[in-house]
Amino acid sequence: MCGIIGYIGKRNAVPVLLYGLQRLEYRGYDSAGIAVIEKTDKKIIVEKQVGKIKDLQEHLWNKKIEGHIGLGHTRWATHGEPTIENAHPHTSQKGTISIVHNGIIENYLELKKELLDKGYRFKSETDTEVIAHLFEDIYTGDLLDTAFEVAKKLKGAYAIGVISTYEPDRIVGIKKGSPLIIGLGKDENFIASDIPAVLEYTKDFIALDDGEIALVKRDSVEIFTTDGKKVEKNPFHVTWDVSVAEKAGYKHFMQKEIHEQPRTIGDTITGFSSSKTKNMVDTVKNADRLYIIACGTSYHAALVGKFWIEKFAKIPVEVDYASEYRYRDRIIGKNTVVLGISQSGETADTRFALLDAKKEGAKTISLVNVVGSSLSRETDHVLYTYCGPEIGVAATKTFTAQLVSLLLFALELGMKKGTISFRDYEYIHNQLLQIPSKVENILSKDDQIKEIAHRYMSASDFLFLGRNINYPIALEGALKLKEISYIHAEGYPAGEMKHGPIALIDEKMPVVCVAPKDRFYEKIFSNIQEVKARKGKVLSVATEGDSQIKQISDEVIYIPQTIDPLYPILTVIPLQMLSYHIATLLGKDVDQPRNLAKTVTVE
Ligand code: M6R
């Protein structure tokens, strides 16, 4: 939800900023811009474009801008339409201060009025422009001191980068609510919303916490609290190679990420260890109540996790959308545990709901993919998935990795509570180890799935049905399809279809049925017959060897056989592939679908 980058160092800032913006484009892509302090006359040059980073690149093609300090921004509009005026960076009236911002300034109207009364003129409709004018209005002769004062006046969530012609040897970064990391280089340093933006130049990072301000110079980085106290922070090192942020021969990041799943599932199994999870298992073991909260695809992982935790550990679990959980009258006792699932670890709804629950006395756990993310630092315990960066806006590899982590966690809990035997634990674990090669098998059906996509790409609505542990997979299949192809799709528990959605079914309606050969097979088989009896087009995801389902389906995508609880990790893969192919055949931008952003850092 907006991406920011800042550079100071020996190189020309322009290509570094553009490279970083390309890596951050998944966060927002309706307009972009850079601000650079020119090398010779020390003035701030600002260049912006509506559209994607490539439009900004083309716009900059023949411009000879050179400077060693600058800021860049890719926008996901909140206040004001995507126009050049509303694009960032925003510059103060005298042109001495430039700002990039990710987040929302909640009291901007009040601040704007004060500034208007003082004679400041606004060029944009954004909340961000007030920050630029505030810096100029308050400027004390020291950019860092000014940042302390400005931060006191701002309400809301923000990550801000500031440069000034008054002090062209420094960038100031401010974090509250939205992510901001510092990349540590040699004779150069960076600020950015996310690691991939600067992975080309460094693998060493500091993650700012809320309420921290960074003073970043070419050869030093200092961190302070907003009341001016210096903070010592431990840098962390990432082992990812820069290629994880490249398409590696695939047409889209989403396609690459779908095909990476055998590895990311394997890495998540290997990365999970009983010793690392011991404390959180102890915490949950004694819980009287476990809530799992999340948004979007992570919410669907939570729904599957509920089945596993209840089955293997016999702990009752309540799953809620984070945005709903935050504002309801939840019941939190001293043994309540809240687990937040978030790929990015930055989703505002999930973060703030967890922080609220923590304040009320709940113990908190996060399951995240991004190391050093806000959620991982704000919760009592953290569980990781090991996927490397996920760039495509549609979550794919992180979903299956979340499932693996939740399953392993449920098994650990079950062992600790004595609700499963060691034999069962080992058996399930061994079956899990075979999942990566089974995913490979499904991925090899790409041509078949593309042909099916071709036959159904013109449908205007889809229904996805599943039962029990595969019901959340139906929800996930529908979400994938609608977010990247813009086709209306709904996920339903198959047994619920007869209570309403069956009225929608006619010969034009494709119904995707998640029907593996598990203990609910007979039930969903009957539901499929009900669809067929109403002339619906049935696309089944079924287990290899199931010839019966062919007789009542228009299309069947076979997946390898596994044990009942593990099916969701397999059944979701063909649904991801189907959505991907339908969307690309329709000519949609699957990596950057309209109106969406990878990380939603506003409420
Ligand atoms: O980073 P998070 O897992 O917290 O993100 C949650 C949702 O915003 C995310 O899953 C979203 O629904 C994706 N676009 C789904 O593909």
Short mmCIF file of C-alpha atoms in Angstrom, two decimals, residues 120-554:
data_model
loop_
_atom_site.label_atom_id
_atom_site.label_comp_id
_atom_site.label_asym_id
_atom_site.label_seq_id
_atom_site.Cartn_x
_atom_site.Cartn_y
_atom_site.Cartn_z
CA TYR A 120 0.57 27.80 2.73
CA ARG A 121 -0.89 26.85 -0.63
CA PHE A 122 -1.66 23.24 -1.49
CA LYS A 123 -1.19 21.70 -4.90
CA SER A 124 -2.67 18.26 -4.19
CA GLU A 125 -5.66 16.65 -2.49
CA THR A 126 -3.44 14.32 -0.49
CA ASP A 127 -2.97 14.02 3.24
CA THR A 128 0.79 13.80 2.60
CA GLU A 129 1.30 17.34 1.40
CA VAL A 130 0.62 18.67 4.92
CA ILE A 131 3.77 16.85 6.10
CA ALA A 132 5.95 18.69 3.59
CA HIS A 133 4.54 22.08 4.61
CA LEU A 134 4.72 21.19 8.30
CA PHE A 135 8.43 20.43 7.95
CA GLU A 136 9.01 23.77 6.32
CA ASP A 137 6.85 25.60 8.86
CA ILE A 138 8.53 24.03 11.88
CA TYR A 139 12.09 23.78 10.51
CA THR A 140 14.42 24.44 13.45
CA GLY A 141 17.70 24.49 11.57
CA ASP A 142 18.06 20.74 12.13
CA LEU A 143 16.10 18.21 10.07
CA LEU A 144 16.17 15.53 12.77
CA ASP A 145 14.91 17.91 15.49
CA THR A 146 12.22 19.08 13.11
CA ALA A 147 11.18 15.45 12.56
CA PHE A 148 10.72 15.02 16.34
CA GLU A 149 8.40 18.03 16.33
CA VAL A 150 6.49 17.01 13.21
CA ALA A 151 5.95 13.47 14.54
CA LYS A 152 4.29 14.93 17.64
CA LYS A 153 1.69 16.61 15.44
CA LEU A 154 0.80 13.68 13.19
CA LYS A 155 -2.01 11.23 13.96
CA GLY A 156 -2.50 8.04 11.99
CA ALA A 157 -0.24 5.47 10.41
CA TYR A 158 2.81 6.44 8.44
CA ALA A 159 6.22 5.64 7.11
CA ILE A 160 7.83 8.83 5.88
CA GLY A 161 11.06 9.67 4.08
CA VAL A 162 12.31 13.27 4.13
CA ILE A 163 15.13 15.07 2.32
CA SER A 164 15.97 18.76 2.39
CA THR A 165 18.17 21.18 0.49
CA TYR A 166 19.04 22.70 3.89
CA GLU A 167 20.89 19.52 4.84
CA PRO A 168 21.61 17.57 1.65
CA ASP A 169 23.72 14.97 3.44
CA ARG A 170 20.90 13.13 5.20
CA ILE A 171 17.59 11.33 4.87
CA VAL A 172 15.22 11.20 7.79
CA GLY A 173 12.87 8.23 8.05
CA ILE A 174 9.91 8.16 10.44
CA LYS A 175 7.85 5.07 11.25
CA LYS A 176 4.53 4.64 12.96
CA GLY A 177 2.16 1.98 11.78
CA SER A 178 3.52 1.46 8.25
CA PRO A 179 6.67 -0.55 7.53
CA LEU A 180 10.09 1.03 7.13
CA ILE A 181 13.45 -0.71 6.96
CA ILE A 182 16.96 0.66 6.67
CA GLY A 183 19.33 -1.05 4.23
CA LEU A 184 22.94 -0.88 5.40
CA GLY A 185 25.50 -0.52 2.62
CA LYS A 186 29.15 0.41 2.32
CA ASP A 187 29.48 4.15 1.82
CA GLU A 188 25.74 4.17 1.05
CA ASN A 189 22.51 3.56 2.92
CA PHE A 190 18.84 3.11 2.05
CA ILE A 191 15.37 3.41 3.46
CA ALA A 192 12.57 1.29 2.00
CA SER A 193 9.14 -0.18 2.64
CA ASP A 194 10.40 -3.67 2.03
CA ILE A 195 13.60 -5.67 1.66
CA PRO A 196 13.45 -6.59 -2.07
CA ALA A 197 13.68 -2.89 -2.97
CA VAL A 198 17.36 -2.79 -2.03
CA LEU A 199 18.35 -6.44 -2.10
CA GLU A 200 20.53 -5.74 -5.12
CA TYR A 201 22.80 -3.58 -2.93
CA THR A 202 22.73 -5.07 0.56
CA LYS A 203 21.54 -8.00 2.63
CA ASP A 204 21.90 -6.23 6.00
CA PHE A 205 18.93 -4.44 7.46
CA ILE A 206 17.51 -2.68 10.47
CA ALA A 207 13.73 -2.79 10.94
CA LEU A 208 12.35 0.35 12.55
CA ASP A 209 9.75 -0.05 15.25
CA ASP A 210 6.73 2.20 15.63
CA GLY A 211 7.65 5.57 17.08
CA GLU A 212 11.23 5.48 15.79
CA ILE A 213 13.03 8.00 13.64
CA ALA A 214 16.15 7.20 11.61
CA LEU A 215 18.87 9.64 10.66
CA VAL A 216 20.47 8.11 7.59
CA LYS A 217 23.71 9.50 6.17
CA ARG A 218 26.07 8.07 3.58
CA ASP A 219 28.32 6.51 6.21
CA SER A 220 26.13 6.21 9.32
CA VAL A 221 22.68 5.32 10.56
CA GLU A 222 21.30 6.43 13.93
CA ILE A 223 17.91 5.58 15.37
CA PHE A 224 15.97 7.64 17.90
CA THR A 225 12.62 7.53 19.62
CA THR A 226 10.31 10.44 18.86
CA ASP A 227 11.31 12.05 22.16
CA GLY A 228 14.93 12.13 21.03
CA LYS A 229 16.43 9.16 22.89
CA LYS A 230 18.99 7.18 20.93
CA VAL A 231 18.11 3.51 20.38
CA GLU A 232 20.59 0.71 19.70
CA LYS A 233 19.18 -1.76 17.18
CA ASN A 234 20.54 -5.08 16.03
CA PRO A 235 20.83 -5.39 12.27
CA PHE A 236 19.67 -8.62 10.65
CA HIS A 237 21.01 -10.37 7.59
CA VAL A 238 18.84 -11.96 4.92
CA THR A 239 20.07 -14.91 2.94
CA TRP A 240 17.77 -14.46 -0.05
CA ASP A 241 19.39 -14.07 -3.38
CA VAL A 242 18.32 -11.14 -5.53
CA SER A 243 16.86 -13.65 -8.01
CA VAL A 244 13.96 -14.29 -5.62
CA ALA A 245 12.69 -10.89 -6.64
CA GLU A 246 13.06 -11.65 -10.38
CA LYS A 247 10.70 -13.55 -12.69
CA ALA A 248 13.34 -16.17 -13.58
CA GLY A 249 11.98 -16.84 -17.07
CA TYR A 250 8.32 -16.96 -16.03
CA LYS A 251 5.87 -14.53 -17.60
CA HIS A 252 4.55 -13.32 -14.28
CA PHE A 253 5.56 -13.37 -10.63
CA MET A 254 2.32 -15.17 -9.85
CA GLN A 255 3.21 -17.96 -12.28
CA LYS A 256 6.70 -18.22 -10.84
CA GLU A 257 5.34 -18.27 -7.29
CA ILE A 258 2.80 -21.00 -8.11
CA HIS A 259 5.62 -23.10 -9.56
CA GLU A 260 7.91 -22.45 -6.59
CA GLN A 261 5.57 -24.27 -4.23
CA PRO A 262 7.33 -27.63 -4.12
CA ARG A 263 10.38 -25.76 -2.81
CA THR A 264 8.57 -23.35 -0.48
CA ILE A 265 6.49 -26.15 1.04
CA GLY A 266 9.69 -28.18 1.51
CA ASP A 267 11.53 -25.20 3.04
CA THR A 268 8.66 -24.52 5.42
CA ILE A 269 8.63 -28.15 6.57
CA THR A 270 12.41 -28.00 7.11
CA GLY A 271 12.29 -24.57 8.73
CA PHE A 272 9.73 -25.66 11.33
CA SER A 273 11.34 -27.02 14.44
CA SER A 274 9.93 -28.33 17.68
CA SER A 275 12.53 -26.45 19.71
CA LYS A 276 11.69 -23.08 18.11
CA THR A 277 7.98 -23.58 18.76
CA LYS A 278 8.28 -25.00 22.26
CA ASN A 279 7.31 -21.80 24.08
CA MET A 280 4.35 -21.04 21.89
CA VAL A 281 3.13 -24.62 22.08
CA ASP A 282 3.26 -24.29 25.89
CA THR A 283 1.32 -21.03 25.66
CA VAL A 284 -1.43 -22.48 23.46
CA LYS A 285 -1.55 -25.79 25.30
CA ASN A 286 -2.92 -24.04 28.36
CA ALA A 287 -5.20 -21.67 26.48
CA ASP A 288 -8.85 -21.64 27.40
CA ARG A 289 -9.62 -19.94 24.12
CA LEU A 290 -7.72 -19.64 20.84
CA TYR A 291 -8.67 -17.04 18.27
CA ILE A 292 -7.11 -17.00 14.84
CA ILE A 293 -7.45 -13.73 13.00
CA ALA A 294 -6.38 -12.77 9.49
CA CYS A 295 -7.50 -11.19 6.21
CA GLY A 296 -7.99 -12.43 2.66
CA THR A 297 -6.05 -15.54 1.76
CA SER A 298 -4.48 -15.71 5.23
CA TYR A 299 -8.02 -15.90 6.62
CA HIS A 300 -8.65 -18.96 4.48
CA ALA A 301 -5.48 -20.55 5.87
CA ALA A 302 -6.84 -19.78 9.35
CA LEU A 303 -10.06 -21.65 8.54
CA VAL A 304 -8.08 -24.75 7.53
CA GLY A 305 -5.89 -24.35 10.64
CA LYS A 306 -9.00 -24.48 12.82
CA PHE A 307 -9.82 -27.97 11.48
CA TRP A 308 -6.30 -29.21 12.25
CA ILE A 309 -5.98 -27.67 15.73
CA GLU A 310 -9.39 -28.95 16.76
CA LYS A 311 -8.71 -32.39 15.28
CA PHE A 312 -5.20 -32.97 16.55
CA ALA A 313 -5.00 -30.85 19.71
CA LYS A 314 -8.68 -30.74 20.71
CA ILE A 315 -8.51 -27.03 21.45
CA PRO A 316 -11.60 -25.05 20.38
CA VAL A 317 -10.67 -22.41 17.85
CA GLU A 318 -12.57 -19.35 16.71
CA VAL A 319 -11.57 -17.78 13.40
CA ASP A 320 -12.38 -14.18 12.60
CA TYR A 321 -11.62 -11.55 10.02
CA ALA A 322 -9.14 -9.25 11.74
CA SER A 323 -11.13 -6.17 10.72
CA GLU A 324 -14.20 -7.60 12.45
CA TYR A 325 -12.39 -9.02 15.47
CA ARG A 326 -10.87 -5.65 16.26
CA TYR A 327 -14.20 -3.98 16.83
CA ARG A 328 -16.29 -6.70 18.39
CA ASP A 329 -16.82 -7.42 22.06
CA ARG A 330 -14.31 -10.21 22.23
CA ILE A 331 -13.85 -12.10 25.45
CA ILE A 332 -10.26 -12.13 26.63
CA GLY A 333 -9.19 -13.89 29.77
CA LYS A 334 -5.72 -14.46 31.14
CA ASN A 335 -5.39 -17.68 29.15
CA THR A 336 -6.65 -16.36 25.87
CA VAL A 337 -4.30 -16.70 22.92
CA VAL A 338 -4.69 -14.79 19.66
CA LEU A 339 -2.83 -16.02 16.60
CA GLY A 340 -2.57 -13.55 13.72
CA ILE A 341 -1.72 -14.86 10.27
CA SER A 342 -0.27 -12.45 7.74
CA GLN A 343 2.07 -13.05 4.84
CA SER A 344 3.41 -9.51 4.96
CA GLY A 345 3.24 -9.08 8.71
CA GLU A 346 2.13 -5.52 7.97
CA THR A 347 -1.61 -5.76 7.31
CA ALA A 348 -3.09 -2.95 9.39
CA ASP A 349 -6.31 -4.79 10.28
CA THR A 350 -4.41 -7.80 11.62
CA ARG A 351 -1.73 -5.79 13.39
CA PHE A 352 -4.05 -3.45 15.20
CA ALA A 353 -6.48 -6.20 16.18
CA LEU A 354 -3.58 -8.15 17.70
CA LEU A 355 -2.18 -5.10 19.46
CA ASP A 356 -5.61 -4.38 20.96
CA ALA A 357 -5.99 -7.98 22.13
CA LYS A 358 -2.48 -7.86 23.63
CA LYS A 359 -3.35 -4.69 25.54
CA GLU A 360 -6.38 -6.48 26.96
CA GLY A 361 -4.19 -9.30 28.25
CA ALA A 362 -4.19 -11.90 25.48
CA LYS A 363 -1.02 -13.75 24.62
CA THR A 364 -0.20 -13.23 20.98
CA ILE A 365 1.42 -15.26 18.23
CA SER A 366 2.04 -14.31 14.63
CA LEU A 367 2.53 -16.47 11.57
CA VAL A 368 4.34 -14.35 8.99
CA ASN A 369 6.50 -14.70 5.92
CA VAL A 370 8.43 -11.44 6.12
CA VAL A 371 11.31 -11.53 8.57
CA GLY A 372 11.51 -8.38 10.66
CA SER A 373 7.94 -7.34 9.80
CA SER A 374 5.96 -5.31 12.33
CA LEU A 375 3.73 -8.20 13.39
CA SER A 376 6.71 -10.45 14.05
CA ARG A 377 8.10 -7.86 16.42
CA GLU A 378 4.84 -6.96 18.13
CA THR A 379 3.66 -10.42 19.15
CA ASP A 380 4.88 -12.60 22.03
CA HIS A 381 5.84 -15.45 19.71
CA VAL A 382 6.43 -15.75 16.00
CA LEU A 383 6.14 -18.62 13.58
CA TYR A 384 7.57 -18.25 10.07
CA THR A 385 6.86 -19.52 6.61
CA TYR A 386 9.94 -19.84 4.42
CA CYS A 387 8.89 -18.60 1.00
CA GLY A 388 11.17 -15.65 0.26
CA PRO A 389 9.41 -12.56 -1.06
CA GLU A 390 6.02 -12.98 -2.67
CA ILE A 391 5.64 -10.26 -5.28
CA GLY A 392 2.43 -11.20 -7.13
CA VAL A 393 -0.50 -9.47 -5.48
CA ALA A 394 -2.43 -12.74 -5.38
CA ALA A 395 -1.08 -14.87 -2.54
CA THR A 396 -0.16 -18.39 -3.68
CA LYS A 397 3.03 -19.89 -2.29
CA THR A 398 2.56 -18.18 1.05
CA PHE A 399 -0.89 -19.77 1.40
CA THR A 400 0.38 -23.33 1.07
CA ALA A 401 3.31 -22.51 3.38
CA GLN A 402 0.88 -21.09 5.96
CA LEU A 403 -1.05 -24.35 5.75
CA VAL A 404 2.12 -26.36 6.34
CA SER A 405 3.11 -24.26 9.37
CA LEU A 406 -0.39 -24.51 10.86
CA LEU A 407 -0.49 -28.26 10.36
CA LEU A 408 2.92 -28.75 11.97
CA PHE A 409 1.94 -26.47 14.81
CA ALA A 410 -1.29 -28.41 15.36
CA LEU A 411 0.66 -31.68 15.41
CA GLU A 412 3.16 -30.30 17.94
CA LEU A 413 0.28 -29.15 20.10
CA GLY A 414 -1.38 -32.54 19.81
CA MET A 415 1.82 -34.28 20.86
CA LYS A 416 2.31 -31.94 23.78
CA LYS A 417 -1.28 -32.44 24.94
CA GLY A 418 -1.21 -36.17 24.31
CA THR A 419 -4.18 -35.93 21.97
CA ILE A 420 -2.32 -37.71 19.17
CA SER A 421 0.03 -40.65 19.38
CA PHE A 422 3.64 -40.49 18.27
CA ARG A 423 2.80 -43.07 15.62
CA ASP A 424 0.10 -40.87 14.10
CA TYR A 425 2.37 -37.85 14.36
CA GLU A 426 5.11 -39.66 12.45
CA TYR A 427 2.71 -41.04 9.88
CA ILE A 428 1.24 -37.63 9.08
CA HIS A 429 4.70 -36.10 9.01
CA ASN A 430 5.91 -38.70 6.54
CA GLN A 431 2.88 -38.09 4.34
CA LEU A 432 3.61 -34.37 4.51
CA LEU A 433 7.16 -34.95 3.28
CA GLN A 434 5.68 -36.41 0.09
CA ILE A 435 3.56 -33.34 -0.60
CA PRO A 436 6.22 -31.34 -2.54
CA SER A 437 6.56 -34.06 -5.20
CA LYS A 438 2.76 -34.38 -5.38
CA VAL A 439 2.57 -30.62 -6.00
CA GLU A 440 5.13 -31.09 -8.83
CA ASN A 441 2.78 -33.64 -10.33
CA ILE A 442 -0.13 -31.17 -10.31
CA LEU A 443 2.04 -28.41 -11.78
CA SER A 444 2.86 -30.71 -14.70
CA LYS A 445 -0.83 -30.51 -15.72
CA ASP A 446 -0.40 -26.88 -16.72
CA ASP A 447 -1.40 -27.43 -20.38
CA GLN A 448 -4.57 -29.30 -19.45
CA ILE A 449 -5.56 -26.59 -16.96
CA LYS A 450 -4.87 -23.89 -19.55
CA GLU A 451 -7.19 -25.65 -22.01
CA ILE A 452 -9.93 -25.81 -19.40
CA ALA A 453 -9.35 -22.11 -18.67
CA HIS A 454 -9.81 -21.41 -22.36
CA ARG A 455 -13.19 -23.16 -22.39
CA TYR A 456 -14.54 -21.27 -19.37
CA MET A 457 -12.86 -17.87 -19.58
CA SER A 458 -16.01 -16.19 -20.95
CA ALA A 459 -18.23 -17.14 -18.03
CA SER A 460 -19.43 -14.17 -16.04
CA ASP A 461 -19.89 -16.02 -12.73
CA PHE A 462 -18.33 -19.05 -11.06
CA LEU A 463 -19.33 -21.04 -8.02
CA PHE A 464 -16.71 -22.92 -5.97
CA LEU A 465 -17.85 -25.72 -3.66
CA GLY A 466 -16.00 -27.75 -1.06
CA ARG A 467 -16.79 -29.59 2.15
CA ASN A 468 -15.23 -29.68 5.57
CA ILE A 469 -11.48 -28.98 5.41
CA ASN A 470 -11.75 -28.30 1.67
CA TYR A 471 -14.46 -25.71 2.10
CA PRO A 472 -11.89 -22.94 2.80
CA ILE A 473 -10.18 -24.03 -0.42
CA ALA A 474 -13.40 -23.28 -2.30
CA LEU A 475 -13.33 -19.80 -0.72
CA GLU A 476 -9.69 -19.38 -1.73
CA GLY A 477 -10.38 -20.55 -5.30
CA ALA A 478 -13.14 -17.97 -5.62
CA LEU A 479 -10.97 -15.20 -4.18
CA LYS A 480 -8.11 -16.02 -6.56
CA LEU A 481 -10.38 -15.94 -9.57
CA LYS A 482 -12.16 -12.70 -8.73
CA GLU A 483 -9.09 -10.73 -7.71
CA ILE A 484 -7.07 -11.36 -10.87
CA SER A 485 -9.69 -11.96 -13.59
CA TYR A 486 -12.45 -9.70 -12.21
CA ILE A 487 -14.97 -12.51 -12.81
CA HIS A 488 -17.59 -12.75 -10.12
CA ALA A 489 -17.01 -15.89 -8.07
CA GLU A 490 -18.37 -17.24 -4.81
CA GLY A 491 -17.12 -19.98 -2.56
CA TYR A 492 -19.64 -22.06 -0.62
CA PRO A 493 -19.74 -25.10 1.61
CA ALA A 494 -21.16 -27.67 -0.83
CA GLY A 495 -23.87 -28.73 1.63
CA GLU A 496 -25.08 -25.16 1.92
CA MET A 497 -25.68 -24.81 -1.82
CA LYS A 498 -29.22 -26.15 -1.60
CA HIS A 499 -30.11 -23.38 0.86
CA GLY A 500 -29.82 -20.61 -1.71
CA PRO A 501 -27.00 -20.57 -4.27
CA ILE A 502 -28.54 -23.48 -6.17
CA ALA A 503 -30.95 -20.92 -7.61
CA LEU A 504 -28.06 -19.44 -9.58
CA ILE A 505 -27.23 -22.64 -11.40
CA ASP A 506 -28.02 -22.96 -15.09
CA GLU A 507 -26.17 -24.17 -18.16
CA LYS A 508 -24.00 -21.05 -18.16
CA MET A 509 -22.69 -21.44 -14.60
CA PRO A 510 -19.34 -23.21 -14.12
CA VAL A 511 -19.22 -24.87 -10.70
CA VAL A 512 -15.77 -25.83 -9.46
CA CYS A 513 -16.11 -28.76 -7.06
CA VAL A 514 -13.25 -29.62 -4.72
CA ALA A 515 -13.94 -33.33 -4.38
CA PRO A 516 -10.96 -35.39 -3.26
CA LYS A 517 -11.50 -38.99 -2.20
CA ASP A 518 -11.76 -38.24 1.51
CA ARG A 519 -14.44 -39.14 4.01
CA PHE A 520 -16.77 -36.47 2.62
CA TYR A 521 -16.53 -37.74 -0.93
CA GLU A 522 -19.97 -39.34 -1.02
CA LYS A 523 -21.51 -36.14 0.31
CA ILE A 524 -19.93 -33.85 -2.26
CA PHE A 525 -20.64 -36.39 -4.98
CA SER A 526 -24.34 -35.95 -4.22
CA ASN A 527 -23.96 -32.19 -4.29
CA ILE A 528 -22.30 -32.42 -7.70
CA GLN A 529 -25.24 -34.47 -8.94
CA GLU A 530 -27.54 -31.71 -7.75
CA VAL A 531 -25.54 -29.24 -9.85
CA LYS A 532 -25.61 -31.53 -12.89
CA ALA A 533 -29.37 -32.02 -12.54
CA ARG A 534 -29.69 -28.24 -13.01
CA LYS A 535 -27.42 -28.29 -16.08
CA GLY A 536 -24.50 -26.52 -14.35
CA LYS A 537 -21.04 -27.06 -15.84
CA VAL A 538 -19.03 -29.13 -13.36
CA LEU A 539 -15.25 -28.73 -13.06
CA SER A 540 -14.05 -31.24 -10.50
CA VAL A 541 -10.77 -31.44 -8.63
CA ALA A 542 -10.60 -35.14 -7.80
CA THR A 543 -8.19 -37.85 -6.69
CA GLU A 544 -6.31 -39.90 -9.28
CA GLY A 545 -8.07 -43.18 -9.93
CA ASP A 546 -11.56 -41.77 -9.28
CA SER A 547 -13.26 -42.71 -12.56
CA GLN A 548 -16.75 -42.33 -11.13
CA ILE A 549 -16.49 -38.54 -10.93
CA LYS A 550 -15.82 -38.34 -14.68
CA GLN A 551 -19.38 -39.43 -15.34
CA ILE A 552 -20.90 -36.42 -13.65
CA SER A 553 -18.22 -33.80 -14.46
CA ASP A 554 -17.58 -31.78 -17.58
#
